[in-house]
């Protein structure tokens, strides 16, 4: 009788393996189908948004208004968004540095430091 137990165990093992392979193929097929669907949806969104088109306003007014309505409906704070033209202008002004004067303008070159050590 031990050979019958071995044969039934082997067939059960084979059946479990085949079931696992079938399941893995089904899962992989579903994942590929989902990936294809997402790619096509993304391509459609890119077409509708005008891929590569640069506008002066990073967020269209309709999207900004929808975001404000969403935040207000949930009691969240609504940040004040500056005009994009003003923010670029202020950014350019803040990056300009004034020239150094006085003690901050010390010479830390190697030759100057080595000359002090002598």
mmCIF file with all atom_site columns, N, CA and C in Angstrom, residues 37-80:
data_model
loop_
_atom_site.group_PDB
_atom_site.id
_atom_site.type_symbol
_atom_site.label_atom_id
_atom_site.label_alt_id
_atom_site.label_comp_id
_atom_site.label_asym_id
_atom_site.label_entity_id
_atom_site.label_seq_id
_atom_site.pdbx_PDB_ins_code
_atom_site.Cartn_x
_atom_site.Cartn_y
_atom_site.Cartn_z
_atom_site.occupancy
_atom_site.B_iso_or_equiv
_atom_site.pdbx_formal_charge
_atom_site.auth_seq_id
_atom_site.auth_comp_id
_atom_site.auth_asym_id
_atom_site.auth_atom_id
_atom_site.pdbx_PDB_model_num
ATOM 1   N N  . UNK A 1 37 ? -4.239  49.308 -19.777 1.00 0.00 ? 37 UNK A N  1
ATOM 2   C CA . UNK A 1 37 ? -5.345  50.249 -19.587 1.00 0.00 ? 37 UNK A CA 1
ATOM 3   C C  . UNK A 1 37 ? -4.829  51.577 -19.021 1.00 0.00 ? 37 UNK A C  1
ATOM 4   N N  . UNK A 1 38 ? -3.933  51.506 -18.040 1.00 0.00 ? 38 UNK A N  1
ATOM 5   C CA . UNK A 1 38 ? -3.385  52.727 -17.452 1.00 0.00 ? 38 UNK A CA 1
ATOM 6   C C  . UNK A 1 38 ? -2.566  53.503 -18.477 1.00 0.00 ? 38 UNK A C  1
ATOM 7   N N  . UNK A 1 39 ? -1.785  52.793 -19.289 1.00 0.00 ? 39 UNK A N  1
ATOM 8   C CA . UNK A 1 39 ? -0.996  53.478 -20.316 1.00 0.00 ? 39 UNK A CA 1
ATOM 9   C C  . UNK A 1 39 ? -1.894  54.199 -21.309 1.00 0.00 ? 39 UNK A C  1
ATOM 10  N N  . UNK A 1 40 ? -2.982  53.544 -21.726 1.00 0.00 ? 40 UNK A N  1
ATOM 11  C CA . UNK A 1 40 ? -3.874  54.192 -22.690 1.00 0.00 ? 40 UNK A CA 1
ATOM 12  C C  . UNK A 1 40 ? -4.592  55.377 -22.049 1.00 0.00 ? 40 UNK A C  1
ATOM 13  N N  . UNK A 1 41 ? -4.976  55.251 -20.774 1.00 0.00 ? 41 UNK A N  1
ATOM 14  C CA . UNK A 1 41 ? -5.599  56.383 -20.081 1.00 0.00 ? 41 UNK A CA 1
ATOM 15  C C  . UNK A 1 41 ? -4.621  57.542 -19.947 1.00 0.00 ? 41 UNK A C  1
ATOM 16  N N  . UNK A 1 42 ? -3.377  57.238 -19.614 1.00 0.00 ? 42 UNK A N  1
ATOM 17  C CA . UNK A 1 42 ? -2.356  58.286 -19.497 1.00 0.00 ? 42 UNK A CA 1
ATOM 18  C C  . UNK A 1 42 ? -2.116  58.965 -20.840 1.00 0.00 ? 42 UNK A C  1
ATOM 19  N N  . UNK A 1 43 ? -2.082  58.166 -21.909 1.00 0.00 ? 43 UNK A N  1
ATOM 20  C CA . UNK A 1 43 ? -1.877  58.747 -23.239 1.00 0.00 ? 43 UNK A CA 1
ATOM 21  C C  . UNK A 1 43 ? -3.030  59.680 -23.591 1.00 0.00 ? 43 UNK A C  1
ATOM 22  N N  . UNK A 1 44 ? -4.238  59.274 -23.245 1.00 0.00 ? 44 UNK A N  1
ATOM 23  C CA . UNK A 1 44 ? -5.405  60.121 -23.507 1.00 0.00 ? 44 UNK A CA 1
ATOM 24  C C  . UNK A 1 44 ? -5.330  61.412 -22.694 1.00 0.00 ? 44 UNK A C  1
ATOM 25  N N  . UNK A 1 45 ? -4.940  61.307 -21.439 1.00 0.00 ? 45 UNK A N  1
ATOM 26  C CA . UNK A 1 45 ? -4.813  62.506 -20.608 1.00 0.00 ? 45 UNK A CA 1
ATOM 27  C C  . UNK A 1 45 ? -3.738  63.440 -21.152 1.00 0.00 ? 45 UNK A C  1
ATOM 28  N N  . UNK A 1 46 ? -2.636  62.861 -21.632 1.00 0.00 ? 46 UNK A N  1
ATOM 29  C CA . UNK A 1 46 ? -1.576  63.693 -22.207 1.00 0.00 ? 46 UNK A CA 1
ATOM 30  C C  . UNK A 1 46 ? -2.064  64.415 -23.456 1.00 0.00 ? 46 UNK A C  1
ATOM 31  N N  . UNK A 1 47 ? -2.866  63.728 -24.271 1.00 0.00 ? 47 UNK A N  1
ATOM 32  C CA . UNK A 1 47 ? -3.411  64.368 -25.468 1.00 0.00 ? 47 UNK A CA 1
ATOM 33  C C  . UNK A 1 47 ? -4.315  65.533 -25.083 1.00 0.00 ? 47 UNK A C  1
ATOM 34  N N  . UNK A 1 48 ? -5.204  65.276 -24.098 1.00 0.00 ? 48 UNK A N  1
ATOM 35  C CA . UNK A 1 48 ? -6.151  66.315 -23.705 1.00 0.00 ? 48 UNK A CA 1
ATOM 36  C C  . UNK A 1 48 ? -5.470  67.492 -23.035 1.00 0.00 ? 48 UNK A C  1
ATOM 37  N N  . UNK A 1 49 ? -4.369  67.250 -22.325 1.00 0.00 ? 49 UNK A N  1
ATOM 38  C CA . UNK A 1 49 ? -3.706  68.342 -21.615 1.00 0.00 ? 49 UNK A CA 1
ATOM 39  C C  . UNK A 1 49 ? -2.759  69.115 -22.504 1.00 0.00 ? 49 UNK A C  1
ATOM 40  N N  . UNK A 1 50 ? -2.493  68.645 -23.702 1.00 0.00 ? 50 UNK A N  1
ATOM 41  C CA . UNK A 1 50 ? -1.579  69.343 -24.592 1.00 0.00 ? 50 UNK A CA 1
ATOM 42  C C  . UNK A 1 50 ? -0.143  69.147 -24.156 1.00 0.00 ? 50 UNK A C  1
ATOM 43  N N  . UNK A 1 51 ? 0.321   67.937 -24.265 1.00 0.00 ? 51 UNK A N  1
ATOM 44  C CA . UNK A 1 51 ? 1.667   67.579 -23.814 1.00 0.00 ? 51 UNK A CA 1
ATOM 45  C C  . UNK A 1 51 ? 2.706   68.499 -24.424 1.00 0.00 ? 51 UNK A C  1
ATOM 46  N N  . UNK A 1 52 ? 3.576   68.984 -23.580 1.00 0.00 ? 52 UNK A N  1
ATOM 47  C CA . UNK A 1 52 ? 4.666   69.833 -24.036 1.00 0.00 ? 52 UNK A CA 1
ATOM 48  C C  . UNK A 1 52 ? 4.289   71.293 -24.114 1.00 0.00 ? 52 UNK A C  1
ATOM 49  N N  . UNK A 1 53 ? 3.015   71.622 -24.015 1.00 0.00 ? 53 UNK A N  1
ATOM 50  C CA . UNK A 1 53 ? 2.607   73.023 -24.071 1.00 0.00 ? 53 UNK A CA 1
ATOM 51  C C  . UNK A 1 53 ? 2.898   73.664 -22.719 1.00 0.00 ? 53 UNK A C  1
ATOM 52  N N  . UNK A 1 54 ? 3.584   74.766 -22.734 1.00 0.00 ? 54 UNK A N  1
ATOM 53  C CA . UNK A 1 54 ? 3.913   75.479 -21.504 1.00 0.00 ? 54 UNK A CA 1
ATOM 54  C C  . UNK A 1 54 ? 3.013   76.700 -21.402 1.00 0.00 ? 54 UNK A C  1
ATOM 55  N N  . UNK A 1 55 ? 2.360   76.841 -20.295 1.00 0.00 ? 55 UNK A N  1
ATOM 56  C CA . UNK A 1 55 ? 1.548   78.034 -20.082 1.00 0.00 ? 55 UNK A CA 1
ATOM 57  C C  . UNK A 1 55 ? 2.164   78.845 -18.954 1.00 0.00 ? 55 UNK A C  1
ATOM 58  N N  . UNK A 1 56 ? 1.801   80.089 -18.872 1.00 0.00 ? 56 UNK A N  1
ATOM 59  C CA . UNK A 1 56 ? 2.321   80.943 -17.815 1.00 0.00 ? 56 UNK A CA 1
ATOM 60  C C  . UNK A 1 56 ? 1.758   80.560 -16.458 1.00 0.00 ? 56 UNK A C  1
ATOM 61  N N  . UNK A 1 57 ? 0.567   80.016 -16.428 1.00 0.00 ? 57 UNK A N  1
ATOM 62  C CA . UNK A 1 57 ? -0.079  79.644 -15.182 1.00 0.00 ? 57 UNK A CA 1
ATOM 63  C C  . UNK A 1 57 ? 0.133   78.152 -14.947 1.00 0.00 ? 57 UNK A C  1
ATOM 64  N N  . UNK A 1 58 ? 0.884   77.765 -13.902 1.00 0.00 ? 58 UNK A N  1
ATOM 65  C CA . UNK A 1 58 ? 1.153   76.348 -13.691 1.00 0.00 ? 58 UNK A CA 1
ATOM 66  C C  . UNK A 1 58 ? -0.103  75.544 -13.363 1.00 0.00 ? 58 UNK A C  1
ATOM 67  N N  . UNK A 1 59 ? -1.094  76.163 -12.747 1.00 0.00 ? 59 UNK A N  1
ATOM 68  C CA . UNK A 1 59 ? -2.338  75.478 -12.438 1.00 0.00 ? 59 UNK A CA 1
ATOM 69  C C  . UNK A 1 59 ? -3.479  76.274 -13.044 1.00 0.00 ? 59 UNK A C  1
ATOM 70  N N  . UNK A 1 60 ? -4.228  75.686 -13.960 1.00 0.00 ? 60 UNK A N  1
ATOM 71  C CA . UNK A 1 60 ? -5.343  76.425 -14.556 1.00 0.00 ? 60 UNK A CA 1
ATOM 72  C C  . UNK A 1 60 ? -6.340  76.875 -13.491 1.00 0.00 ? 60 UNK A C  1
ATOM 73  N N  . UNK A 1 61 ? -7.008  77.977 -13.755 1.00 0.00 ? 61 UNK A N  1
ATOM 74  C CA . UNK A 1 61 ? -7.948  78.541 -12.794 1.00 0.00 ? 61 UNK A CA 1
ATOM 75  C C  . UNK A 1 61 ? -9.064  77.588 -12.417 1.00 0.00 ? 61 UNK A C  1
ATOM 76  N N  . UNK A 1 62 ? -9.519  76.768 -13.368 1.00 0.00 ? 62 UNK A N  1
ATOM 77  C CA . UNK A 1 62 ? -10.608 75.831 -13.055 1.00 0.00 ? 62 UNK A CA 1
ATOM 78  C C  . UNK A 1 62 ? -10.159 74.792 -12.034 1.00 0.00 ? 62 UNK A C  1
ATOM 79  N N  . UNK A 1 63 ? -8.932  74.312 -12.177 1.00 0.00 ? 63 UNK A N  1
ATOM 80  C CA . UNK A 1 63 ? -8.417  73.333 -11.218 1.00 0.00 ? 63 UNK A CA 1
ATOM 81  C C  . UNK A 1 63 ? -8.196  73.984 -9.855  1.00 0.00 ? 63 UNK A C  1
ATOM 82  N N  . UNK A 1 64 ? -7.689  75.215 -9.858  1.00 0.00 ? 64 UNK A N  1
ATOM 83  C CA . UNK A 1 64 ? -7.456  75.917 -8.602  1.00 0.00 ? 64 UNK A CA 1
ATOM 84  C C  . UNK A 1 64 ? -8.787  76.152 -7.882  1.00 0.00 ? 64 UNK A C  1
ATOM 85  N N  . UNK A 1 65 ? -9.827  76.548 -8.638  1.00 0.00 ? 65 UNK A N  1
ATOM 86  C CA . UNK A 1 65 ? -11.142 76.780 -8.024  1.00 0.00 ? 65 UNK A CA 1
ATOM 87  C C  . UNK A 1 65 ? -11.715 75.481 -7.458  1.00 0.00 ? 65 UNK A C  1
ATOM 88  N N  . UNK A 1 66 ? -11.543 74.382 -8.176  1.00 0.00 ? 66 UNK A N  1
ATOM 89  C CA . UNK A 1 66 ? -12.026 73.083 -7.684  1.00 0.00 ? 66 UNK A CA 1
ATOM 90  C C  . UNK A 1 66 ? -11.294 72.686 -6.409  1.00 0.00 ? 66 UNK A C  1
ATOM 91  N N  . UNK A 1 67 ? -10.000 72.949 -6.350  1.00 0.00 ? 67 UNK A N  1
ATOM 92  C CA . UNK A 1 67 ? -9.223  72.618 -5.152  1.00 0.00 ? 67 UNK A CA 1
ATOM 93  C C  . UNK A 1 67 ? -9.680  73.468 -3.965  1.00 0.00 ? 67 UNK A C  1
ATOM 94  N N  . UNK A 1 68 ? -9.969  74.740 -4.226  1.00 0.00 ? 68 UNK A N  1
ATOM 95  C CA . UNK A 1 68 ? -10.448 75.612 -3.148  1.00 0.00 ? 68 UNK A CA 1
ATOM 96  C C  . UNK A 1 68 ? -11.811 75.141 -2.630  1.00 0.00 ? 68 UNK A C  1
ATOM 97  N N  . UNK A 1 69 ? -12.716 74.770 -3.547  1.00 0.00 ? 69 UNK A N  1
ATOM 98  C CA . UNK A 1 69 ? -14.028 74.266 -3.120  1.00 0.00 ? 69 UNK A CA 1
ATOM 99  C C  . UNK A 1 69 ? -13.870 72.992 -2.278  1.00 0.00 ? 69 UNK A C  1
ATOM 100 N N  . UNK A 1 70 ? -12.995 72.099 -2.708  1.00 0.00 ? 70 UNK A N  1
ATOM 101 C CA . UNK A 1 70 ? -12.748 70.855 -1.987  1.00 0.00 ? 70 UNK A CA 1
ATOM 102 C C  . UNK A 1 70 ? -12.255 71.151 -0.572  1.00 0.00 ? 70 UNK A C  1
ATOM 103 N N  . UNK A 1 71 ? -11.281 72.048 -0.448  1.00 0.00 ? 71 UNK A N  1
ATOM 104 C CA . UNK A 1 71 ? -10.723 72.374 0.864   1.00 0.00 ? 71 UNK A CA 1
ATOM 105 C C  . UNK A 1 71 ? -11.760 73.043 1.763   1.00 0.00 ? 71 UNK A C  1
ATOM 106 N N  . UNK A 1 72 ? -12.510 73.989 1.200   1.00 0.00 ? 72 UNK A N  1
ATOM 107 C CA . UNK A 1 72 ? -13.520 74.691 2.003   1.00 0.00 ? 72 UNK A CA 1
ATOM 108 C C  . UNK A 1 72 ? -14.604 73.719 2.486   1.00 0.00 ? 72 UNK A C  1
ATOM 109 N N  . UNK A 1 73 ? -15.021 72.785 1.622   1.00 0.00 ? 73 UNK A N  1
ATOM 110 C CA . UNK A 1 73 ? -16.064 71.827 1.983   1.00 0.00 ? 73 UNK A CA 1
ATOM 111 C C  . UNK A 1 73 ? -15.626 70.933 3.129   1.00 0.00 ? 73 UNK A C  1
ATOM 112 N N  . UNK A 1 74 ? -14.348 70.693 3.274   1.00 0.00 ? 74 UNK A N  1
ATOM 113 C CA . UNK A 1 74 ? -13.842 69.819 4.330   1.00 0.00 ? 74 UNK A CA 1
ATOM 114 C C  . UNK A 1 74 ? -13.256 70.589 5.504   1.00 0.00 ? 74 UNK A C  1
ATOM 115 N N  . UNK A 1 75 ? -13.394 71.914 5.459   1.00 0.00 ? 75 UNK A N  1
ATOM 116 C CA . UNK A 1 75 ? -12.897 72.731 6.569   1.00 0.00 ? 75 UNK A CA 1
ATOM 117 C C  . UNK A 1 75 ? -11.386 72.843 6.614   1.00 0.00 ? 75 UNK A C  1
ATOM 118 N N  . UNK A 1 76 ? -10.727 72.646 5.489   1.00 0.00 ? 76 UNK A N  1
ATOM 119 C CA . UNK A 1 76 ? -9.271  72.743 5.433   1.00 0.00 ? 76 UNK A CA 1
ATOM 120 C C  . UNK A 1 76 ? -8.854  74.168 5.086   1.00 0.00 ? 76 UNK A C  1
ATOM 121 N N  . UNK A 1 77 ? -7.665  74.571 5.485   1.00 0.00 ? 77 UNK A N  1
ATOM 122 C CA . UNK A 1 77 ? -7.207  75.921 5.133   1.00 0.00 ? 77 UNK A CA 1
ATOM 123 C C  . UNK A 1 77 ? -6.959  76.027 3.625   1.00 0.00 ? 77 UNK A C  1
ATOM 124 N N  . UNK A 1 78 ? -7.286  77.184 3.089   1.00 0.00 ? 78 UNK A N  1
ATOM 125 C CA . UNK A 1 78 ? -7.078  77.443 1.667   1.00 0.00 ? 78 UNK A CA 1
ATOM 126 C C  . UNK A 1 78 ? -5.919  78.426 1.552   1.00 0.00 ? 78 UNK A C  1
ATOM 127 N N  . UNK A 1 79 ? -4.773  77.987 1.047   1.00 0.00 ? 79 UNK A N  1
ATOM 128 C CA . UNK A 1 79 ? -3.624  78.893 0.948   1.00 0.00 ? 79 UNK A CA 1
ATOM 129 C C  . UNK A 1 79 ? -3.867  79.962 -0.118  1.00 0.00 ? 79 UNK A C  1
ATOM 130 N N  . UNK A 1 80 ? -3.308  81.126 0.136   1.00 0.00 ? 80 UNK A N  1
ATOM 131 C CA . UNK A 1 80 ? -3.393  82.213 -0.836  1.00 0.00 ? 80 UNK A CA 1
ATOM 132 C C  . UNK A 1 80 ? -2.286  81.990 -1.856  1.00 0.00 ? 80 UNK A C  1
#
